[in-house]
mmCIF file of C-alpha atoms and ligand atoms in Angstrom:
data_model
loop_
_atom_site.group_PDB
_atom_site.id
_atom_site.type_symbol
_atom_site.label_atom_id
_atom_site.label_comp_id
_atom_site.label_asym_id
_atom_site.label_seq_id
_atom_site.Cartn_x
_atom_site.Cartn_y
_atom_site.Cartn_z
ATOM 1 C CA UNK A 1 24.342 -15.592 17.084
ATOM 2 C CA UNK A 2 26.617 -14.602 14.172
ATOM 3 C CA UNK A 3 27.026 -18.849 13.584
ATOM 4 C CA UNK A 4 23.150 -19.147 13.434
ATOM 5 C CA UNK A 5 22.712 -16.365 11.087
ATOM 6 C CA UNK A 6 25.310 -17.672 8.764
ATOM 7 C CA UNK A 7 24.035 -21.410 8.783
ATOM 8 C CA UNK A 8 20.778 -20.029 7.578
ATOM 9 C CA UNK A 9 21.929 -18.957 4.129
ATOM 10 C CA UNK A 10 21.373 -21.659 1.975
ATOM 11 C CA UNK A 11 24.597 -21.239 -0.370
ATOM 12 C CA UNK A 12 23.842 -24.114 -2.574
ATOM 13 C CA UNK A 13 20.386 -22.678 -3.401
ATOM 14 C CA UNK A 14 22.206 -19.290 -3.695
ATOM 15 C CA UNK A 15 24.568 -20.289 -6.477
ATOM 16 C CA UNK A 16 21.862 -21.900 -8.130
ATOM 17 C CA UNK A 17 19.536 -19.153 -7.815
ATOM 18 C CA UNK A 18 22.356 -16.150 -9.177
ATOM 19 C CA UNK A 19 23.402 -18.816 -12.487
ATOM 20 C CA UNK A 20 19.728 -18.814 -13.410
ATOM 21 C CA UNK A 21 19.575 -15.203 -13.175
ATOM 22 C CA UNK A 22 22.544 -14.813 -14.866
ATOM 23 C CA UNK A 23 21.618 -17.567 -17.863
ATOM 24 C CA UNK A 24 18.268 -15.508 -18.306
ATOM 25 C CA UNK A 25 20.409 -11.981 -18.598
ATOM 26 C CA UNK A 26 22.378 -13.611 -20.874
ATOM 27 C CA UNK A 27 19.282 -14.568 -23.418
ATOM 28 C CA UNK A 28 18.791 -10.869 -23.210
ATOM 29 C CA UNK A 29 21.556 -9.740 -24.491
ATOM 30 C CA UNK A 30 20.893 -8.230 -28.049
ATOM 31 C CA UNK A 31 21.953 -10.605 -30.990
ATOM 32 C CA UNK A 32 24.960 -7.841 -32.326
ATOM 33 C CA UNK A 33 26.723 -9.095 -28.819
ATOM 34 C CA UNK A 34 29.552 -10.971 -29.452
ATOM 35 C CA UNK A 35 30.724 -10.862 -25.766
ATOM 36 C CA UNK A 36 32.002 -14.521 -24.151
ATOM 37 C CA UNK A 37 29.291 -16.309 -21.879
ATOM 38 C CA UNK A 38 29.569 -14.817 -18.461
ATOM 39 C CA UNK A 39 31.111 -16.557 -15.525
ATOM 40 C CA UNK A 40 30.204 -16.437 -11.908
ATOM 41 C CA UNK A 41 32.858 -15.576 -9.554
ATOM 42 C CA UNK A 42 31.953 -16.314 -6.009
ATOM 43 C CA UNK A 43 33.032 -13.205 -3.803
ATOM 44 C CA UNK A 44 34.064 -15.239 -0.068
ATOM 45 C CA UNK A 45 35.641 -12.725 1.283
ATOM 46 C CA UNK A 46 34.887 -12.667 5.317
ATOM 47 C CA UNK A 47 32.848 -15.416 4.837
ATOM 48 C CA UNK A 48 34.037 -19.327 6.339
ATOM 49 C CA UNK A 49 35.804 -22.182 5.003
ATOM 50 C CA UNK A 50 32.507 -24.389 5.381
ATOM 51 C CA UNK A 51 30.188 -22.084 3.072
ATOM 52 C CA UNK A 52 33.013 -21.973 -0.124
ATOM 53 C CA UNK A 53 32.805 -25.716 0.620
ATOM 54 C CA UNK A 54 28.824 -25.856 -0.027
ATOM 55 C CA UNK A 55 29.112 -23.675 -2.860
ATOM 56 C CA UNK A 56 32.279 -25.849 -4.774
ATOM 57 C CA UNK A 57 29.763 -28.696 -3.765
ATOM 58 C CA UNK A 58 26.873 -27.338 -5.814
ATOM 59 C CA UNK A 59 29.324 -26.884 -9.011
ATOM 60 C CA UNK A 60 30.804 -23.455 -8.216
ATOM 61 C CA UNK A 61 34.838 -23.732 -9.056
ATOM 62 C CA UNK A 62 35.565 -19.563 -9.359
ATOM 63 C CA UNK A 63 35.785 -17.395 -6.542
ATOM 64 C CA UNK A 64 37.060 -13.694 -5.418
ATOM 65 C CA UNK A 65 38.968 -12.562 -2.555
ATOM 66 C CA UNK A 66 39.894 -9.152 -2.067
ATOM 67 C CA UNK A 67 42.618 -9.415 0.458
ATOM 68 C CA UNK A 68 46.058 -11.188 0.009
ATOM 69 C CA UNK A 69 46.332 -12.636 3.597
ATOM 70 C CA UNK A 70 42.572 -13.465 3.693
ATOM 71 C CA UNK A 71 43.158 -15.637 0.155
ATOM 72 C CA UNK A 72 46.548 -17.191 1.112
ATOM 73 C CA UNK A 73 44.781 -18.853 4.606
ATOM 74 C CA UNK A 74 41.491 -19.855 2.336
ATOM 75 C CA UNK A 75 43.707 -21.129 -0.726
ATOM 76 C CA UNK A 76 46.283 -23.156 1.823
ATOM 77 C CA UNK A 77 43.368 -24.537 4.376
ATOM 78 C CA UNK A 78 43.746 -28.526 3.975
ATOM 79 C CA UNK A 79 39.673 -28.668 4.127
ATOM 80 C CA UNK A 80 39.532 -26.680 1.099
ATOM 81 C CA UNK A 81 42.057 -28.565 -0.716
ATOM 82 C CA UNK A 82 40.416 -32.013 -0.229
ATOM 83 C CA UNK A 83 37.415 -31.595 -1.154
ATOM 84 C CA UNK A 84 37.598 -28.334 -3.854
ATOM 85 C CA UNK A 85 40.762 -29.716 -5.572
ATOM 86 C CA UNK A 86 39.818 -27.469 -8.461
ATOM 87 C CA UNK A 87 38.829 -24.232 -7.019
ATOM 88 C CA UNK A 88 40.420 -21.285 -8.952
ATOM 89 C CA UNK A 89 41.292 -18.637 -6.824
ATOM 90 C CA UNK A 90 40.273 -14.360 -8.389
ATOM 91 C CA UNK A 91 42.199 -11.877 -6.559
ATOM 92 C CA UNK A 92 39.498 -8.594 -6.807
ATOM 93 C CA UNK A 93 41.362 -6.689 -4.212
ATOM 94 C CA UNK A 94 43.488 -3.319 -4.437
ATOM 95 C CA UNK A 95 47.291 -4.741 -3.980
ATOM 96 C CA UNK A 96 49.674 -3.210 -3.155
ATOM 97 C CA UNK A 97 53.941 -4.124 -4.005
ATOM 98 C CA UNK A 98 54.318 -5.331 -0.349
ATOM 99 C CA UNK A 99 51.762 -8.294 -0.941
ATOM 100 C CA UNK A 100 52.775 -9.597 -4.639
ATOM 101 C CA UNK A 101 55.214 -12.637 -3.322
ATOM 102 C CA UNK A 102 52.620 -14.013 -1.127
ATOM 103 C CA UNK A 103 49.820 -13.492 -3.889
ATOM 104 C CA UNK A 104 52.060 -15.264 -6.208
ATOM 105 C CA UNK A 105 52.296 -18.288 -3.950
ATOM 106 C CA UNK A 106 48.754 -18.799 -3.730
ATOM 107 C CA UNK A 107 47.879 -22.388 -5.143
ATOM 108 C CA UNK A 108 45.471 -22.140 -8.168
ATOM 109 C CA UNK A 109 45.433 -18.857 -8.931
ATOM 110 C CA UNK A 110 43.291 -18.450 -11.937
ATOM 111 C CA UNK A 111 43.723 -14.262 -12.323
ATOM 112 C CA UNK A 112 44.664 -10.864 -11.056
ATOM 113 C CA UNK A 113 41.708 -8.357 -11.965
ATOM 114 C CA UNK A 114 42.835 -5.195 -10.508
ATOM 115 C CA UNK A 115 46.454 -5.102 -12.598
ATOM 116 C CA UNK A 116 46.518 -0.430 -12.025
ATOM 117 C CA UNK A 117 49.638 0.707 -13.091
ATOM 118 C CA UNK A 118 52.599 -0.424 -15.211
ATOM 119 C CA UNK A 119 55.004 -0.428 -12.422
ATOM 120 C CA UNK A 120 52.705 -3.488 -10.933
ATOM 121 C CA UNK A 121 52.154 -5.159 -14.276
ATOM 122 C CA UNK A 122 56.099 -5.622 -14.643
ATOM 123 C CA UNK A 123 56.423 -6.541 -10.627
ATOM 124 C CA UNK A 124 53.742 -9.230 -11.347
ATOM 125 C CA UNK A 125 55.686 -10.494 -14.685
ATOM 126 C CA UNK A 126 59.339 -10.299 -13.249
ATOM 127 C CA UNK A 127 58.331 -12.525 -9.594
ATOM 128 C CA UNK A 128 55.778 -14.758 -12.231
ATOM 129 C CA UNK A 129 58.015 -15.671 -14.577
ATOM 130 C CA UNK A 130 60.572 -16.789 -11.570
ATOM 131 C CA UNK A 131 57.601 -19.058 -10.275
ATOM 132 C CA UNK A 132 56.264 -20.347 -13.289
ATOM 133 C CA UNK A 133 58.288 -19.276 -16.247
ATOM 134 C CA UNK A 134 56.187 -21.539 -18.963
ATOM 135 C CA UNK A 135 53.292 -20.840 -17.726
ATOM 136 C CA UNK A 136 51.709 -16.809 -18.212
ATOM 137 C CA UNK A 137 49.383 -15.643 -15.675
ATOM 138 C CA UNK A 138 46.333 -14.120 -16.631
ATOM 139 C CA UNK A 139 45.529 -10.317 -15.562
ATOM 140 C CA UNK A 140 42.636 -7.712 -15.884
ATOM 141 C CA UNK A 141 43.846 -3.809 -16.279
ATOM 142 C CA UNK A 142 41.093 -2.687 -13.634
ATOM 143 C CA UNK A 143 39.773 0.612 -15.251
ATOM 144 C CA UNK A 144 38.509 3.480 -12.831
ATOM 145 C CA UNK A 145 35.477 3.843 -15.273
ATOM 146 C CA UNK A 146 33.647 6.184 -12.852
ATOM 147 C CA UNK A 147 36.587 8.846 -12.082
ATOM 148 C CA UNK A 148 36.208 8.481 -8.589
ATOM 149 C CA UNK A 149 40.053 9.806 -6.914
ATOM 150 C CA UNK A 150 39.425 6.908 -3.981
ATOM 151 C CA UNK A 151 38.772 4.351 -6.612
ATOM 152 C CA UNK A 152 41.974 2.141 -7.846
ATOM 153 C CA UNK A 153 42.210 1.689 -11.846
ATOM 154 C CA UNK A 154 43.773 3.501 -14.664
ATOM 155 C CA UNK A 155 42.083 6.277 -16.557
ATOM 156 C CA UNK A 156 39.865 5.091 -19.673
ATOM 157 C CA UNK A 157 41.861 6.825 -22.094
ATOM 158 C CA UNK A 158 45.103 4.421 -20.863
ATOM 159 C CA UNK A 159 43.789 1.311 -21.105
ATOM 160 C CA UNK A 160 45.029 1.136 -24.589
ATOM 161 C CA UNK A 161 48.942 2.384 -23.422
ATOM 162 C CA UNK A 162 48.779 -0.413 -20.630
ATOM 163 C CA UNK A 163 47.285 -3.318 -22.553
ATOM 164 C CA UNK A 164 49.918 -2.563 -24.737
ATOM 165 C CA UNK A 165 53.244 -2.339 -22.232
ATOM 166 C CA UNK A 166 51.531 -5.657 -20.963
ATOM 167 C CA UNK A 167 51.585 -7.314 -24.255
ATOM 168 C CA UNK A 168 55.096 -6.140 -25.222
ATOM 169 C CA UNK A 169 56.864 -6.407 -22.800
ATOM 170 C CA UNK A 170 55.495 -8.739 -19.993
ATOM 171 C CA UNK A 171 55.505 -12.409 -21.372
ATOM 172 C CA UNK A 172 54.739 -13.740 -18.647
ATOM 173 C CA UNK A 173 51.018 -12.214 -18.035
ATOM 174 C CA UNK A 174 47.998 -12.492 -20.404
ATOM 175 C CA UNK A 175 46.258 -9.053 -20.747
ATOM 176 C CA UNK A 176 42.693 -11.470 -20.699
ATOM 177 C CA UNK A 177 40.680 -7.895 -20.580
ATOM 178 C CA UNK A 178 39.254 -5.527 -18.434
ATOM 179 C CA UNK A 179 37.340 -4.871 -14.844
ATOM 180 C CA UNK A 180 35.454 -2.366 -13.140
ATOM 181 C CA UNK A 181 34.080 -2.056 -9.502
ATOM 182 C CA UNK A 182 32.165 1.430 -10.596
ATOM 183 C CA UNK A 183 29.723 3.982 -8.480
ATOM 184 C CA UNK A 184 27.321 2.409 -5.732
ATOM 185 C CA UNK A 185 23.796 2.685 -6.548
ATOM 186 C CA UNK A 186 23.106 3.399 -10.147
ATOM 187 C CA UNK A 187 19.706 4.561 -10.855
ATOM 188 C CA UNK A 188 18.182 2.618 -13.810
ATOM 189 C CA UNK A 189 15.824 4.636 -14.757
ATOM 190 C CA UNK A 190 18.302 6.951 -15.867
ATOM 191 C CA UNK A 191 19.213 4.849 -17.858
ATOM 192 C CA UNK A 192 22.388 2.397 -18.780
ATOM 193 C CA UNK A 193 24.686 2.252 -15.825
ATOM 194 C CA UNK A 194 27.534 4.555 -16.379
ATOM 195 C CA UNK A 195 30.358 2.845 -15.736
ATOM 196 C CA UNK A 196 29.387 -0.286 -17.608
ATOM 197 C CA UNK A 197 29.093 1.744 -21.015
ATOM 198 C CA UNK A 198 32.482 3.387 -20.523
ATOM 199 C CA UNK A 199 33.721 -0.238 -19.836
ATOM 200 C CA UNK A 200 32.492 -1.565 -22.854
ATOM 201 C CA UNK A 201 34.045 1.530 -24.858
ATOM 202 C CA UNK A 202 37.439 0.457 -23.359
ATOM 203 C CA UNK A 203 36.653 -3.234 -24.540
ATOM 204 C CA UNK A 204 36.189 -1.938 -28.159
ATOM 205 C CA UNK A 205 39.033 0.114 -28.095
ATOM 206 C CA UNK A 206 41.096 -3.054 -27.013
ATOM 207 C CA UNK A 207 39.879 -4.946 -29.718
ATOM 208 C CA UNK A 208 40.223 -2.623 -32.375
ATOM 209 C CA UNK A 209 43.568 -1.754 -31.062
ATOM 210 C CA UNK A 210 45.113 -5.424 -31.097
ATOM 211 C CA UNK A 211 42.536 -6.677 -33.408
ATOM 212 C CA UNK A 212 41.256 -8.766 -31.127
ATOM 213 C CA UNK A 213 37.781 -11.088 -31.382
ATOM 214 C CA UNK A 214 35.038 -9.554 -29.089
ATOM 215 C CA UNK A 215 34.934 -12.482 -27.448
ATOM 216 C CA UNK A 216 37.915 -13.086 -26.510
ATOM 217 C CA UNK A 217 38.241 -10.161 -24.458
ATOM 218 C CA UNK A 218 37.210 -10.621 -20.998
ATOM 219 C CA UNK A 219 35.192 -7.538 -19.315
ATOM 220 C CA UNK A 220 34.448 -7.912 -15.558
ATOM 221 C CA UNK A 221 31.629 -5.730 -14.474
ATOM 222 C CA UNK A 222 28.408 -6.572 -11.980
ATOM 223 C CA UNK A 223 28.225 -7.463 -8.409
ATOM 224 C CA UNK A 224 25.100 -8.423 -6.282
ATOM 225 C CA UNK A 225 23.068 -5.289 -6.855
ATOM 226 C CA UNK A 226 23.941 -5.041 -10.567
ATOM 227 C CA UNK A 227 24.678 -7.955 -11.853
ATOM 228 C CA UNK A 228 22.214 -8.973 -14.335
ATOM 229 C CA UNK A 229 22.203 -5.569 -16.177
ATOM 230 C CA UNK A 230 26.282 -5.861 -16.090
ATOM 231 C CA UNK A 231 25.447 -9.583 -18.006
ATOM 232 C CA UNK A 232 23.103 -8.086 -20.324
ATOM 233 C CA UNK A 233 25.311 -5.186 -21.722
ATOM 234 C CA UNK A 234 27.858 -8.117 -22.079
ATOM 235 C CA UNK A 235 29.813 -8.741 -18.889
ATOM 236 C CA UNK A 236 31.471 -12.107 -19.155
ATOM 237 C CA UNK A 237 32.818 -12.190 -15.215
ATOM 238 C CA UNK A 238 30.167 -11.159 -12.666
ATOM 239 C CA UNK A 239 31.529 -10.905 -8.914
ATOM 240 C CA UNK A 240 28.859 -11.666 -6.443
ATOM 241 C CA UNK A 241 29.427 -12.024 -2.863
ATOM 242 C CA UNK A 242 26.176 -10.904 -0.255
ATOM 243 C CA UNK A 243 23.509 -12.630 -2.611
ATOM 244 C CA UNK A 244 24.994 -15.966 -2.312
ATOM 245 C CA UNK A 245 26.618 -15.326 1.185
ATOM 246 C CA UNK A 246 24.562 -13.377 3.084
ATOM 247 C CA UNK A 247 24.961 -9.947 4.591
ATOM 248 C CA UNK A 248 28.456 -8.673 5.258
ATOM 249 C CA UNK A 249 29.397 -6.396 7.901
ATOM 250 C CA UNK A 250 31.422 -3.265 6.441
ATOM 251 C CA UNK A 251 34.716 -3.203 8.436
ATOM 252 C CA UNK A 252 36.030 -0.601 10.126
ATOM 253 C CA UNK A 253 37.943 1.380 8.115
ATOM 254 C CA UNK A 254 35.488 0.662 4.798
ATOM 255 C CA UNK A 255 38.334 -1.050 2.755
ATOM 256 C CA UNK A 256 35.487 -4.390 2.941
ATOM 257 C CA UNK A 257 33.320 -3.064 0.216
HETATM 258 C C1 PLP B 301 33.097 -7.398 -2.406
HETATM 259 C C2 PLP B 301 33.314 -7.276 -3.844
HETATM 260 C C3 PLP B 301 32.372 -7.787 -4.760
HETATM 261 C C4 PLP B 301 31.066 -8.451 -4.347
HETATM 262 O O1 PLP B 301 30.176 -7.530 -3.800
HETATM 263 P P1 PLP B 301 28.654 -7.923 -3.441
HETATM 264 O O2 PLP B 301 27.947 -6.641 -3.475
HETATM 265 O O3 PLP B 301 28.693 -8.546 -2.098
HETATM 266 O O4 PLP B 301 28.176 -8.853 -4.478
HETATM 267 C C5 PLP B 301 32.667 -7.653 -6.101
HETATM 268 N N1 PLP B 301 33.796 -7.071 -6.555
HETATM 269 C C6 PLP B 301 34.722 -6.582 -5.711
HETATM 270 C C7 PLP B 301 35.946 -5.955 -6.263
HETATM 271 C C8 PLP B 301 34.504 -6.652 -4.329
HETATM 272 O O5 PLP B 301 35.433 -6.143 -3.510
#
Protein backbone atom coordinates (compact mmCIF):
# COMPACT_ATOMS: atom_id res chain seq x y z
CA UNK A 1 0.00 0.00 0.00
CA UNK A 2 2.45 2.63 1.32
CA UNK A 3 4.87 1.48 -2.05
CA UNK A 4 1.84 2.18 -4.39
CA UNK A 5 1.05 5.44 -2.92
CA UNK A 6 4.58 6.61 -3.15
CA UNK A 7 5.16 5.39 -6.86
CA UNK A 8 2.27 7.58 -7.76
CA UNK A 9 3.93 10.92 -7.09
CA UNK A 10 5.40 11.95 -10.09
CA UNK A 11 8.69 13.68 -8.59
CA UNK A 12 10.10 14.73 -11.86
CA UNK A 13 6.88 16.63 -12.72
CA UNK A 14 6.99 17.86 -9.07
CA UNK A 15 10.35 19.60 -9.28
CA UNK A 16 9.38 20.96 -12.42
CA UNK A 17 6.13 22.12 -11.35
CA UNK A 18 7.61 24.00 -7.73
CA UNK A 19 10.79 25.82 -10.13
CA UNK A 20 8.06 27.30 -12.30
CA UNK A 21 6.26 28.48 -9.39
CA UNK A 22 9.13 29.65 -7.89
CA UNK A 23 10.60 31.49 -11.34
CA UNK A 24 7.07 33.26 -11.55
CA UNK A 25 7.39 34.49 -7.61
CA UNK A 26 10.52 35.59 -8.43
CA UNK A 27 9.25 38.08 -11.46
CA UNK A 28 7.14 39.38 -8.66
CA UNK A 29 9.37 40.49 -6.58
CA UNK A 30 9.37 44.41 -6.54
CA UNK A 31 12.31 46.00 -8.61
CA UNK A 32 14.04 47.74 -5.08
CA UNK A 33 14.85 43.77 -4.33
CA UNK A 34 18.24 43.14 -4.50
CA UNK A 35 17.90 39.63 -2.92
CA UNK A 36 20.02 36.55 -4.83
CA UNK A 37 17.79 34.28 -7.19
CA UNK A 38 16.18 31.69 -5.02
CA UNK A 39 17.22 28.09 -4.92
CA UNK A 40 15.18 25.01 -4.44
CA UNK A 41 16.19 22.73 -1.77
CA UNK A 42 14.55 19.39 -2.02
CA UNK A 43 13.32 18.37 1.61
CA UNK A 44 13.79 14.03 1.39
CA UNK A 45 13.52 13.48 4.59
CA UNK A 46 11.49 9.97 5.19
CA UNK A 47 11.18 9.72 1.76
CA UNK A 48 13.37 6.66 -0.43
CA UNK A 49 16.56 6.49 -2.13
CA UNK A 50 14.67 5.88 -5.59
CA UNK A 51 12.52 9.26 -5.49
CA UNK A 52 15.91 11.71 -4.66
CA UNK A 53 17.14 9.66 -7.64
CA UNK A 54 14.12 10.88 -10.02
CA UNK A 55 14.37 14.23 -8.76
CA UNK A 56 18.61 14.60 -9.30
CA UNK A 57 17.44 13.04 -12.72
CA UNK A 58 15.14 15.92 -13.63
CA UNK A 59 18.07 18.57 -12.72
CA UNK A 60 17.51 18.89 -8.96
CA UNK A 61 21.26 18.85 -7.24
CA UNK A 62 20.13 20.57 -3.53
CA UNK A 63 18.39 18.80 -0.98
CA UNK A 64 17.42 18.96 2.97
CA UNK A 65 17.52 16.45 5.58
CA UNK A 66 16.62 17.14 8.96
CA UNK A 67 18.12 14.27 10.80
CA UNK A 68 21.91 13.40 11.08
CA UNK A 69 21.55 9.55 10.90
CA UNK A 70 18.77 9.80 8.25
CA UNK A 71 21.42 12.09 5.95
CA UNK A 72 24.59 10.04 6.72
CA UNK A 73 22.66 6.54 5.25
CA UNK A 74 21.16 8.80 2.15
CA UNK A 75 24.61 10.72 1.57
CA UNK A 76 26.76 7.18 1.89
CA UNK A 77 24.08 4.85 -0.17
CA UNK A 78 26.30 3.63 -3.31
CA UNK A 79 22.93 4.15 -5.56
CA UNK A 80 22.97 7.68 -4.73
CA UNK A 81 26.52 8.18 -5.35
CA UNK A 82 26.52 6.71 -8.91
CA UNK A 83 24.16 8.24 -10.39
CA UNK A 84 23.80 11.89 -8.28
CA UNK A 85 27.62 12.38 -8.13
CA UNK A 86 26.84 16.02 -7.49
CA UNK A 87 24.10 16.11 -5.04
CA UNK A 88 24.77 18.71 -2.26
CA UNK A 89 23.60 17.62 0.87
CA UNK A 90 21.40 20.84 3.43
CA UNK A 91 21.27 19.79 6.91
CA UNK A 92 17.67 21.72 8.08
CA UNK A 93 17.48 19.76 11.24
CA UNK A 94 17.83 20.87 15.06
CA UNK A 95 21.46 19.26 16.03
CA UNK A 96 22.47 18.67 18.74
CA UNK A 97 26.70 18.35 20.06
CA UNK A 98 26.30 14.51 20.15
CA UNK A 99 25.69 14.37 16.24
CA UNK A 100 28.37 17.06 14.84
CA UNK A 101 31.29 14.29 13.98
CA UNK A 102 28.99 12.22 12.00
CA UNK A 103 27.39 15.42 10.28
CA UNK A 104 30.82 16.46 9.48
CA UNK A 105 31.58 13.23 7.68
CA UNK A 106 28.79 13.45 5.43
CA UNK A 107 30.14 13.53 1.72
CA UNK A 108 29.07 16.79 -0.08
CA UNK A 109 27.85 18.73 2.39
CA UNK A 110 26.93 21.99 0.87
CA UNK A 111 25.57 23.86 4.41
CA UNK A 112 24.41 23.83 7.98
CA UNK A 113 21.16 26.12 8.23
CA UNK A 114 20.20 25.80 11.74
CA UNK A 115 23.88 27.10 13.25
CA UNK A 116 21.67 28.34 17.22
CA UNK A 117 24.12 29.19 19.55
CA UNK A 118 27.80 30.18 19.70
CA UNK A 119 28.84 27.22 21.64
CA UNK A 120 27.77 25.11 18.28
CA UNK A 121 29.20 27.61 15.83
CA UNK A 122 32.80 27.08 17.47
CA UNK A 123 32.10 23.03 17.84
CA UNK A 124 31.31 23.13 14.06
CA UNK A 125 34.63 25.34 13.28
CA UNK A 126 37.08 23.48 15.72
CA UNK A 127 35.97 19.49 14.24
CA UNK A 128 35.75 21.48 10.44
CA UNK A 129 38.81 22.88 10.33
CA UNK A 130 40.39 19.28 11.49
CA UNK A 131 38.49 17.76 8.37
CA UNK A 132 38.98 20.24 5.90
CA UNK A 133 41.20 22.98 7.15
CA UNK A 134 41.39 24.96 3.55
CA UNK A 135 38.26 24.61 2.87
CA UNK A 136 35.33 26.85 5.19
CA UNK A 137 32.02 25.39 5.50
CA UNK A 138 29.15 27.37 4.89
CA UNK A 139 26.43 27.98 7.81
CA UNK A 140 22.99 29.76 8.32
CA UNK A 141 22.41 31.39 12.04
CA UNK A 142 18.72 29.89 12.12
CA UNK A 143 16.73 32.84 13.71
CA UNK A 144 13.58 31.95 15.95
CA UNK A 145 11.74 34.83 14.05
CA UNK A 146 8.36 33.84 15.56
CA UNK A 147 9.36 33.63 19.47
CA UNK A 148 8.01 30.39 19.80
CA UNK A 149 10.03 28.70 23.32
CA UNK A 150 9.79 25.04 21.32
CA UNK A 151 11.28 26.58 18.27
CA UNK A 152 15.33 26.30 17.88
CA UNK A 153 17.10 29.73 16.69
CA UNK A 154 18.56 32.70 18.33
CA UNK A 155 16.59 35.77 19.24
CA UNK A 156 16.34 38.54 16.36
CA UNK A 157 18.06 41.05 18.26
CA UNK A 158 21.39 38.45 18.32
CA UNK A 159 21.75 37.72 15.03
CA UNK A 160 24.05 40.61 14.72
CA UNK A 161 26.35 39.34 18.09
CA UNK A 162 26.49 35.77 16.39
CA UNK A 163 27.19 36.68 12.78
CA UNK A 164 29.79 38.49 14.28
CA UNK A 165 31.59 35.72 16.82
CA UNK A 166 31.20 33.61 13.51
CA UNK A 167 33.11 35.96 11.41
CA UNK A 168 35.83 36.67 14.01
CA UNK A 169 36.58 34.06 15.30
CA UNK A 170 35.52 30.87 13.34
CA UNK A 171 37.62 30.73 10.04
CA UNK A 172 36.64 27.88 9.19
CA UNK A 173 32.67 28.55 8.60
CA UNK A 174 31.10 31.13 6.21
CA UNK A 175 28.26 33.04 8.00
CA UNK A 176 26.35 32.71 4.15
CA UNK A 177 23.06 34.30 6.02
CA UNK A 178 20.10 33.50 7.69
CA UNK A 179 16.99 30.82 8.06
CA UNK A 180 13.74 30.55 9.50
CA UNK A 181 11.21 27.60 9.88
CA UNK A 182 8.46 30.24 11.44
CA UNK A 183 4.58 29.71 12.72
CA UNK A 184 2.34 27.04 10.81
CA UNK A 185 -0.42 28.50 8.97
CA UNK A 186 -0.07 32.16 8.33
CA UNK A 187 -3.16 33.84 7.30
CA UNK A 188 -2.55 36.05 4.21
CA UNK A 189 -5.07 38.09 4.38
CA UNK A 190 -3.66 39.54 7.31
CA UNK A 191 -1.29 40.40 5.61
CA UNK A 192 2.74 39.75 5.09
CA UNK A 193 3.69 36.61 6.89
CA UNK A 194 5.23 37.49 10.15
CA UNK A 195 8.10 35.77 10.41
CA UNK A 196 9.32 36.45 6.91
CA UNK A 197 9.35 40.37 7.59
CA UNK A 198 11.26 39.95 10.85
CA UNK A 199 13.66 37.74 8.72
CA UNK A 200 14.26 40.19 6.27
CA UNK A 201 14.87 42.92 9.14
CA UNK A 202 17.64 40.56 10.43
CA UNK A 203 19.03 40.37 6.73
CA UNK A 204 19.31 44.23 6.68
CA UNK A 205 20.74 44.45 9.87
CA UNK A 206 23.48 41.91 8.65
CA UNK A 207 24.23 43.86 5.82
CA UNK A 208 24.40 47.10 7.27
CA UNK A 209 26.34 45.65 10.06
CA UNK A 210 29.25 44.03 7.89
CA UNK A 211 28.47 46.10 4.95
CA UNK A 212 27.54 43.46 3.11
CA UNK A 213 25.78 43.42 -0.68
CA UNK A 214 22.04 42.39 -0.35
CA UNK A 215 22.68 39.81 -2.40
CA UNK A 216 25.10 38.21 -1.08
CA UNK A 217 23.37 37.39 1.96
CA UNK A 218 21.54 34.25 1.86
CA UNK A 219 17.92 34.24 3.69
CA UNK A 220 16.18 30.82 3.88
CA UNK A 221 12.51 31.15 4.41
CA UNK A 222 9.36 29.13 2.61
CA UNK A 223 8.37 25.57 2.63
CA UNK A 224 5.48 23.82 0.69
CA UNK A 225 2.60 25.88 2.03
CA UNK A 226 4.49 29.20 1.81
CA UNK A 227 6.83 29.14 -0.47
CA UNK A 228 6.09 31.44 -3.20
CA UNK A 229 5.21 34.40 -0.87
CA UNK A 230 8.69 33.50 1.08
CA UNK A 231 10.30 33.98 -2.84
CA UNK A 232 8.49 37.06 -3.42
CA UNK A 233 9.52 39.04 -0.22
CA UNK A 234 13.05 37.82 -1.33
CA UNK A 235 13.85 34.34 -0.05
CA UNK A 236 16.80 33.02 -1.97
CA UNK A 237 16.60 29.17 -0.38
CA UNK A 238 13.08 27.70 -0.35
CA UNK A 239 12.81 24.15 1.47
CA UNK A 240 10.08 22.08 0.02
CA UNK A 241 9.48 18.60 0.88
CA UNK A 242 5.40 17.22 0.68
CA UNK A 243 4.76 19.17 -2.70
CA UNK A 244 7.36 17.37 -4.55
CA UNK A 245 7.22 14.16 -2.34
CA UNK A 246 4.01 13.53 -1.40
CA UNK A 247 2.31 13.39 1.96
CA UNK A 248 4.41 12.65 5.01
CA UNK A 249 3.28 10.95 7.99
CA UNK A 250 4.07 13.11 11.27
CA UNK A 251 6.09 10.75 13.54
CA UNK A 252 5.45 9.97 16.75
CA UNK A 253 6.85 12.21 18.90
CA UNK A 254 6.27 15.38 16.23
CA UNK A 255 10.09 16.09 15.87
CA UNK A 256 9.14 15.16 11.68
CA UNK A 257 7.69 18.51 10.96
C1 LIG B 1 10.32 19.29 6.70
C2 LIG B 1 10.94 20.61 6.57
C3 LIG B 1 10.70 21.41 5.44
C4 LIG B 1 9.77 21.01 4.30
O1 LIG B 1 8.44 21.02 4.71
P1 LIG B 1 7.23 20.81 3.66
O2 LIG B 1 6.09 21.45 4.32
O3 LIG B 1 7.07 19.35 3.50
O4 LIG B 1 7.60 21.48 2.41
C5 LIG B 1 11.35 22.63 5.39
N1 LIG B 1 12.18 23.07 6.35
C6 LIG B 1 12.44 22.32 7.44
C7 LIG B 1 13.37 22.85 8.47
C8 LIG B 1 11.82 21.08 7.60
O5 LIG B 1 12.08 20.36 8.70
Amino acid sequence: MINRIMESVDVKLGIKHILERVEQSYLKRSPGNRCAKPTLVAVSKTKPIEMIIDAYSAGQRHFGENYVKELWDKSTNELINVKCPEIRWHFIGHLQSSSVNKLLKVPRLEMIETVDSLKLANELNKKWGNISPSKPLKILVQVNTSQEDAKSGVEPNTVVDLYRHITENCKHLIPDGVMTIGKFGHDYSTGPNPDFVCLLECHKNICDTFNLSPENVQISMGMSDDFEQAVEMGSTIVRVGSSIFGYRPKKIDGANV
